[in-house]
Each structure stands twice: as C-alpha cells, then as structure tokens.
Amino acid sequence: MSTVTEQAAEGRPAIDEPEPAAPSYQGSGILRQISVLSGRSLRVLRDPAMVLPGVLEPILMLTVFSQVFKSVSQTSAFPPGVSYIDFLLPAFLVTSAVSAGLKSGVALTTEMNNGIIARFRSMPIHTGSVLVGRSIADTALAGVNMLALLVAGALVFGFDPAGGFLGAAGCLAIAMALSWSLGWVFMAMSAWLRRPEALQPIGGIINLVLLFASNAFVPVEGLPGWLRTFASVNPMSQAITAARDLSMGEVDAGTLLAPLGICAVIVAIAAPLAIRSFRRSA
C-alpha cells in the first residue's frame, strides 16, 4: 500500500510527494555536433546545380591560362624538360584552395543573415562546433573540386607529372591544407564584417594579389625585380613550389614543411579569432 493510502487510513491528511525534476538536456558531445554539422553542409553534393559550377570553373580557367601563357615554357627562366601543363596544374590546385577558403567565409556570412545561425544559437550547441563543422565540410568540397581538376588535367590536357600518382596526391594534400587554413581566415573576416557584399570584394582583392604576385604562371626568376622579392615570400608561392616539387618527384623536407608550417600558424591565429568574433556577433 502506498504512503498516501496509509496516511489516509490513519486519519492524517495525505501529503503528495514532490515529483523528481526532469533532467535537463545538455546536448550531444562536441564530436557528434561537428559530425552532424559537417554532414549538413555536405548535403550540397546532392544538388548538381550547386556542385557543377565549382567543378567547371577551375577547369575552364585552366583551359584559358594553359593556352595564354603557354609561350612561357619557351623562355630561359622556365625549368627544362617540363611541360607547361605539368608546371601550371599544381599552381591551379593551390589557387583553387584560396577561392575555396573565400567561399567558406561567404557561406558563413549568408547563414548568419538568413536565420540559420540564430536557430543554432537557440540549441545546446558549442559555438566552435558550427565553425569547425563548416571548415571540415568546405575543405572536403574543395577536395572534390580539386580531384576533378586533376582528372580533367590528366585526361584532357595531358598532365603527366614525373612524381606519378603519389606526387599528384601530394599536390592535392598541400592544396587542401591551404584551403582549410585560409577558410579560418575568411570565416574570421565574415564574423566581423557580417555582410557577404563586403567580404567578397575584400577576398577578391586578396586572392588577386596573392595569385599574380606569385610563381603560379611564371617562375620567380622570370618576374621583374620589384615583384620577385614579394613573390619569394608570398605564402601562395611557398605552397605552389611544394606542390610542384611533389608532382615532379623532387621531395625536399624544407620545401614541404614551409607551407605546412605556414598553414599551422594561420590556423593557430585565425581559428581563435574566428570563434571569438562569431560569439560576439550573437
């Protein structure tokens, strides 16, 4: 017999015992949150209209630039025994990484303005999970586009690096590392500016300067003296040099570690800034 029934039988007033409070939901773990948020951003792969432009754009640019600058391979500054497509395609992988990083920032700004981020803030989600999930998803999408560029380069343009499959895979890894690190820079800018129309021109200028003041199309030795100094310290030039060396089978530890170290420093600085700015934008 229950306590309430016993109290009533003894003539004492029944006292209802308080019900235990329902446990509050604290949300899933941070790794689970990152996994779900990354998968959400990767659903764009189901929409061909969203995927094809990102795949076709670098291929079309490769078609144009490989023909316009092809005569560079006839100059004395060009490395002997290397075709221009083998020289150019690793650079295009790296330049595609910069564009992919900018897209991360633009996508985050768009979601901050269309209400999706506001809905995330009402849920028990760690602030950093939103940005980490986006960075992982956008880097994976960039990898898909770069892989398509490599395949097109091999099948259509005759890309045949001396480093073979491992060299091409090394190029892809360097470009994806750069894409991931620059994505944090543009996400930090996006959380600060909060407007895609402000972020896109700034990002475009940064991309333009890094691209044409580098060794992407012409060896550093073939650049004018005033431009050669900047191109030598340009982070994009460092990444392009490492990607080219890997594709040509000329692996040098110093050349390889330089861009990876730069990427690590960029993430160490930009990621905390991005998370802090994102929290303040609430």
CSV table of C-alpha atoms in Angstrom, one decimal:
chain,number,residue,atom,x,y,z
A,1,MET,CA,0.0,0.0,0.0
A,2,SER,CA,1.3,3.4,-0.9
A,3,THR,CA,2.3,6.1,1.6
A,4,VAL,CA,-0.7,8.3,0.7
A,5,THR,CA,-3.1,5.4,1.4
A,6,GLU,CA,-1.5,4.6,4.7
A,7,GLN,CA,-1.8,8.3,5.8
A,8,ALA,CA,-5.5,8.4,4.8
A,9,ALA,CA,-6.2,5.2,6.8
A,10,GLU,CA,-4.5,6.6,9.9
A,11,GLY,CA,-6.6,9.8,9.7
A,12,ARG,CA,-3.8,12.0,8.7
A,13,PRO,CA,-4.0,14.3,5.7
A,14,ALA,CA,-2.4,12.9,2.6
A,15,ILE,CA,0.7,14.8,1.5
A,16,ASP,CA,1.7,14.5,-2.1
A,17,GLU,CA,5.4,13.8,-2.5
A,18,PRO,CA,7.1,16.2,-5.0
A,19,GLU,CA,7.9,14.6,-8.3
A,20,PRO,CA,11.6,14.5,-9.2
A,21,ALA,CA,12.6,17.2,-11.7
A,22,ALA,CA,13.0,16.0,-15.2
A,23,PRO,CA,16.7,16.0,-16.2
A,24,SER,CA,17.6,18.9,-18.5
A,25,TYR,CA,19.0,18.1,-21.9
A,26,GLN,CA,22.6,19.2,-22.2
A,27,GLY,CA,23.1,18.4,-25.9
A,28,SER,CA,25.3,15.8,-27.6
A,29,GLY,CA,29.1,15.7,-27.4
A,30,ILE,CA,31.2,18.2,-29.4
A,31,LEU,CA,32.4,15.5,-31.8
A,32,ARG,CA,28.9,14.4,-32.5
A,33,GLN,CA,27.9,18.1,-33.1
A,34,ILE,CA,30.8,18.6,-35.5
A,35,SER,CA,29.9,15.4,-37.4
A,36,VAL,CA,26.2,16.4,-37.8
A,37,LEU,CA,27.0,19.9,-38.8
A,38,SER,CA,29.6,18.8,-41.3
A,39,GLY,CA,27.2,16.3,-42.8
A,40,ARG,CA,24.6,19.0,-43.1
A,41,SER,CA,26.9,21.2,-45.1
A,42,LEU,CA,28.0,18.3,-47.3
A,43,ARG,CA,24.4,17.7,-48.4
A,44,VAL,CA,25.1,20.2,-51.1
A,45,LEU,CA,26.7,17.3,-53.0
A,46,ARG,CA,23.2,16.0,-53.7
A,47,ASP,CA,22.4,19.2,-55.8
A,48,PRO,CA,24.3,19.1,-59.2
A,49,ALA,CA,23.4,22.8,-59.7
A,50,MET,CA,25.5,23.7,-56.6
A,51,VAL,CA,28.4,21.3,-57.4
A,52,LEU,CA,28.9,21.7,-61.1
A,53,PRO,CA,29.9,25.4,-61.1
A,54,GLY,CA,32.7,24.7,-58.5
A,55,VAL,CA,33.9,21.8,-60.6
A,56,LEU,CA,33.8,23.5,-64.0
A,57,GLU,CA,35.2,26.9,-63.1
A,58,PRO,CA,38.8,25.8,-62.4
A,59,ILE,CA,38.8,23.6,-65.4
A,60,LEU,CA,37.7,26.4,-67.7
A,61,MET,CA,40.3,28.7,-66.2
A,62,LEU,CA,43.0,26.0,-66.7
A,63,THR,CA,41.9,25.8,-70.3
A,64,VAL,CA,42.4,29.6,-70.8
A,65,PHE,CA,45.6,30.1,-68.9
A,66,SER,CA,47.3,27.0,-70.3
A,67,GLN,CA,46.9,28.5,-73.7
A,68,VAL,CA,47.5,32.1,-73.0
A,69,PHE,CA,50.7,31.6,-71.0
A,70,LYS,CA,52.0,28.5,-72.9
A,71,SER,CA,54.8,30.5,-74.6
A,72,VAL,CA,56.3,31.0,-71.1
A,73,SER,CA,57.7,27.5,-71.4
A,74,GLN,CA,59.9,28.6,-74.3
A,75,THR,CA,61.8,31.2,-72.1
A,76,SER,CA,65.2,30.6,-70.5
A,77,ALA,CA,63.7,31.0,-67.0
A,78,PHE,CA,61.4,28.0,-67.4
A,79,PRO,CA,62.7,24.7,-66.0
A,80,PRO,CA,63.9,22.5,-68.8
A,81,GLY,CA,62.2,19.2,-69.6
A,82,VAL,CA,58.9,20.2,-68.0
A,83,SER,CA,55.7,20.8,-70.0
A,84,TYR,CA,53.7,23.9,-69.2
A,85,ILE,CA,50.6,21.9,-68.1
A,86,ASP,CA,52.8,20.0,-65.6
A,87,PHE,CA,54.1,23.3,-64.3
A,88,LEU,CA,50.7,25.1,-64.2
A,89,LEU,CA,48.3,22.5,-62.8
A,90,PRO,CA,49.8,22.2,-59.3
A,91,ALA,CA,49.6,26.0,-59.1
A,92,PHE,CA,45.9,25.9,-60.1
A,93,LEU,CA,45.2,23.4,-57.3
A,94,VAL,CA,46.7,25.9,-54.8
A,95,THR,CA,44.9,28.9,-56.3
A,96,SER,CA,41.6,26.9,-56.1
A,97,ALA,CA,42.3,26.5,-52.4
A,98,VAL,CA,42.3,30.3,-51.9
A,99,SER,CA,38.9,30.5,-53.7
A,100,ALA,CA,37.5,27.7,-51.6
A,101,GLY,CA,38.6,29.4,-48.4
A,102,LEU,CA,36.8,32.6,-49.5
A,103,LYS,CA,33.6,30.5,-50.2
A,104,SER,CA,33.7,29.3,-46.6
A,105,GLY,CA,33.5,32.9,-45.4
A,106,VAL,CA,30.8,33.9,-47.8
A,107,ALA,CA,28.7,30.8,-46.9
A,108,LEU,CA,29.0,31.6,-43.1
A,109,THR,CA,28.0,35.2,-43.7
A,110,THR,CA,25.0,34.1,-45.7
A,111,GLU,CA,23.8,31.7,-42.9
A,112,MET,CA,24.3,34.5,-40.3
A,113,ASN,CA,21.9,36.7,-42.3
A,114,ASN,CA,19.3,34.1,-43.3
A,115,GLY,CA,18.5,33.0,-39.7
A,116,ILE,CA,20.1,29.5,-39.7
A,117,ILE,CA,22.9,30.6,-37.2
A,118,ALA,CA,20.2,32.2,-35.0
A,119,ARG,CA,18.4,28.8,-34.8
A,120,PHE,CA,21.7,27.1,-33.9
A,121,ARG,CA,22.2,29.6,-31.1
A,122,SER,CA,18.9,28.5,-29.5
A,123,MET,CA,20.1,24.9,-29.3
A,124,PRO,CA,22.7,23.4,-26.9
A,125,ILE,CA,25.5,23.6,-29.5
A,126,HIS,CA,29.0,24.6,-28.8
A,127,THR,CA,29.9,27.8,-30.7
A,128,GLY,CA,33.1,26.3,-32.1
A,129,SER,CA,31.3,23.3,-33.5
A,130,VAL,CA,29.5,25.4,-36.1
A,131,LEU,CA,32.8,26.8,-37.4
A,132,VAL,CA,34.7,23.5,-37.2
A,133,GLY,CA,31.9,21.7,-39.0
A,134,ARG,CA,31.8,24.2,-41.8
A,135,SER,CA,35.6,24.2,-42.2
A,136,ILE,CA,35.7,20.4,-42.5
A,137,ALA,CA,32.8,20.3,-44.9
A,138,ASP,CA,34.1,23.1,-47.1
A,139,THR,CA,37.6,21.5,-47.2
A,140,ALA,CA,36.0,18.2,-48.3
A,141,LEU,CA,34.0,20.0,-51.0
A,142,ALA,CA,37.2,21.8,-52.2
A,143,GLY,CA,38.9,18.4,-52.3
A,144,VAL,CA,36.2,17.1,-54.6
A,145,ASN,CA,36.7,20.0,-57.0
A,146,MET,CA,40.4,19.7,-57.0
A,147,LEU,CA,40.2,15.9,-57.6
A,148,ALA,CA,38.0,16.7,-60.6
A,149,LEU,CA,40.6,19.2,-61.8
A,150,LEU,CA,43.4,16.6,-61.6
A,151,VAL,CA,41.3,14.0,-63.5
A,152,ALA,CA,40.5,16.6,-66.2
A,153,GLY,CA,44.1,17.6,-66.4
A,154,ALA,CA,45.2,14.1,-66.9
A,155,LEU,CA,42.5,13.1,-69.4
A,156,VAL,CA,42.1,16.3,-71.4
A,157,PHE,CA,45.3,18.3,-71.1
A,158,GLY,CA,47.9,15.5,-70.8
A,159,PHE,CA,49.0,16.2,-67.2
A,160,ASP,CA,51.6,13.5,-66.5
A,161,PRO,CA,53.9,14.5,-63.6
A,162,ALA,CA,57.2,12.8,-63.0
A,163,GLY,CA,56.1,12.1,-59.4
A,164,GLY,CA,53.2,9.9,-60.7
A,165,PHE,CA,50.2,9.2,-58.6
A,166,LEU,CA,51.9,9.9,-55.2
A,167,GLY,CA,53.1,13.2,-56.5
A,168,ALA,CA,49.6,14.2,-57.6
A,169,ALA,CA,48.2,13.1,-54.3
A,170,GLY,CA,50.9,15.2,-52.5
A,171,CYS,CA,49.8,18.3,-54.6
A,172,LEU,CA,46.2,17.7,-53.5
A,173,ALA,CA,47.2,17.4,-49.9
A,174,ILE,CA,49.1,20.6,-49.9
A,175,ALA,CA,46.2,22.4,-51.6
A,176,MET,CA,43.6,21.1,-49.1
A,177,ALA,CA,45.8,22.1,-46.2
A,178,LEU,CA,46.0,25.6,-47.5
A,179,SER,CA,42.2,25.7,-48.2
A,180,TRP,CA,41.5,24.6,-44.7
A,181,SER,CA,43.7,27.2,-43.1
A,182,LEU,CA,42.5,30.1,-45.3
A,183,GLY,CA,38.9,29.1,-44.6
A,184,TRP,CA,39.5,30.1,-41.0
A,185,VAL,CA,40.9,33.5,-42.1
A,186,PHE,CA,37.8,34.2,-44.2
A,187,MET,CA,35.4,32.9,-41.6
A,188,ALA,CA,37.0,35.3,-39.1
A,189,MET,CA,36.5,38.1,-41.5
A,190,SER,CA,33.0,37.0,-42.2
A,191,ALA,CA,32.1,37.0,-38.5
A,192,TRP,CA,33.5,40.5,-38.2
A,193,LEU,CA,32.0,42.0,-41.4
A,194,ARG,CA,28.7,40.1,-41.3
A,195,ARG,CA,27.9,41.1,-44.9
A,196,PRO,CA,28.7,39.0,-48.0
A,197,GLU,CA,28.8,42.1,-50.2
A,198,ALA,CA,31.6,43.4,-48.0
A,199,LEU,CA,33.5,40.2,-47.7
A,200,GLN,CA,33.6,39.2,-51.4
A,201,PRO,CA,35.4,42.3,-52.8
A,202,ILE,CA,38.0,42.2,-50.0
A,203,GLY,CA,38.5,38.5,-50.5
A,204,GLY,CA,38.8,39.0,-54.3
A,205,ILE,CA,41.5,41.6,-53.8
A,206,ILE,CA,43.5,39.3,-51.5
A,207,ASN,CA,43.1,36.4,-54.0
A,208,LEU,CA,44.2,38.7,-56.9
A,209,VAL,CA,47.3,39.9,-55.1
A,210,LEU,CA,48.4,36.5,-53.9
A,211,LEU,CA,47.8,35.0,-57.3
A,212,PHE,CA,49.5,37.4,-59.7
A,213,ALA,CA,52.3,38.2,-57.3
A,214,SER,CA,53.4,34.6,-57.1
A,215,ASN,CA,55.1,31.9,-59.2
A,216,ALA,CA,51.8,30.5,-60.4
A,217,PHE,CA,52.2,31.3,-64.1
A,218,VAL,CA,55.9,32.3,-64.4
A,219,PRO,CA,58.9,31.1,-62.5
A,220,VAL,CA,60.2,33.6,-59.9
A,221,GLU,CA,63.3,34.1,-61.9
A,222,GLY,CA,61.2,35.4,-64.8
A,223,LEU,CA,59.4,38.1,-62.8
A,224,PRO,CA,60.5,41.8,-62.6
A,225,GLY,CA,62.9,42.6,-59.8
A,226,TRP,CA,60.4,44.6,-57.8
A,227,LEU,CA,57.9,41.7,-57.9
A,228,ARG,CA,60.4,38.9,-57.4
A,229,THR,CA,61.0,39.9,-53.8
A,230,PHE,CA,57.3,39.8,-52.8
A,231,ALA,CA,56.7,36.6,-54.8
A,232,SER,CA,59.6,34.9,-53.0
A,233,VAL,CA,57.9,35.4,-49.6
A,234,ASN,CA,54.3,35.0,-50.8
A,235,PRO,CA,52.7,32.1,-48.9
A,236,MET,CA,51.0,31.0,-52.1
A,237,SER,CA,54.4,30.8,-53.8
A,238,GLN,CA,55.6,28.6,-51.0
A,239,ALA,CA,52.6,26.3,-51.4
A,240,ILE,CA,52.9,26.2,-55.2
A,241,THR,CA,56.6,25.4,-55.0
A,242,ALA,CA,56.0,22.5,-52.6
A,243,ALA,CA,53.1,21.2,-54.8
A,244,ARG,CA,55.3,21.4,-58.0
A,245,ASP,CA,58.2,19.6,-56.3
A,246,LEU,CA,55.9,16.8,-55.2
A,247,SER,CA,54.4,16.4,-58.6
A,248,MET,CA,57.8,16.3,-60.2
A,249,GLY,CA,59.1,13.8,-57.7
A,250,GLU,CA,61.6,16.2,-56.1
A,251,VAL,CA,60.7,15.9,-52.5
A,252,ASP,CA,62.6,18.3,-50.2
A,253,ALA,CA,61.8,18.4,-46.5
A,254,GLY,CA,62.4,22.1,-46.1
A,255,THR,CA,60.3,23.0,-49.1
A,256,LEU,CA,57.5,20.7,-47.9
A,257,LEU,CA,57.5,21.8,-44.3
A,258,ALA,CA,57.4,25.5,-45.1
A,259,PRO,CA,53.8,25.7,-46.4
A,260,LEU,CA,52.6,23.2,-43.8
A,261,GLY,CA,54.1,25.4,-41.1
A,262,ILE,CA,52.5,28.5,-42.5
A,263,CYS,CA,49.1,26.7,-42.6
A,264,ALA,CA,49.6,25.7,-39.0
A,265,VAL,CA,50.4,29.2,-37.9
A,266,ILE,CA,47.4,30.6,-39.8
A,267,VAL,CA,45.0,28.2,-38.1
A,268,ALA,CA,46.6,28.9,-34.7
A,269,ILE,CA,45.9,32.6,-35.1
A,270,ALA,CA,42.7,32.7,-37.2
A,271,ALA,CA,40.7,30.0,-35.5
A,272,PRO,CA,40.5,31.6,-32.1
A,273,LEU,CA,39.8,35.0,-33.7
A,274,ALA,CA,37.0,33.4,-35.8
A,275,ILE,CA,35.4,31.7,-32.8
A,276,ARG,CA,35.6,34.9,-30.7
A,277,SER,CA,34.2,37.1,-33.4
A,278,PHE,CA,31.5,34.6,-34.0
A,279,ARG,CA,30.5,34.6,-30.4
A,280,ARG,CA,30.4,38.4,-30.2
A,281,SER,CA,28.2,38.6,-33.3
A,282,ALA,CA,25.4,36.9,-31.4
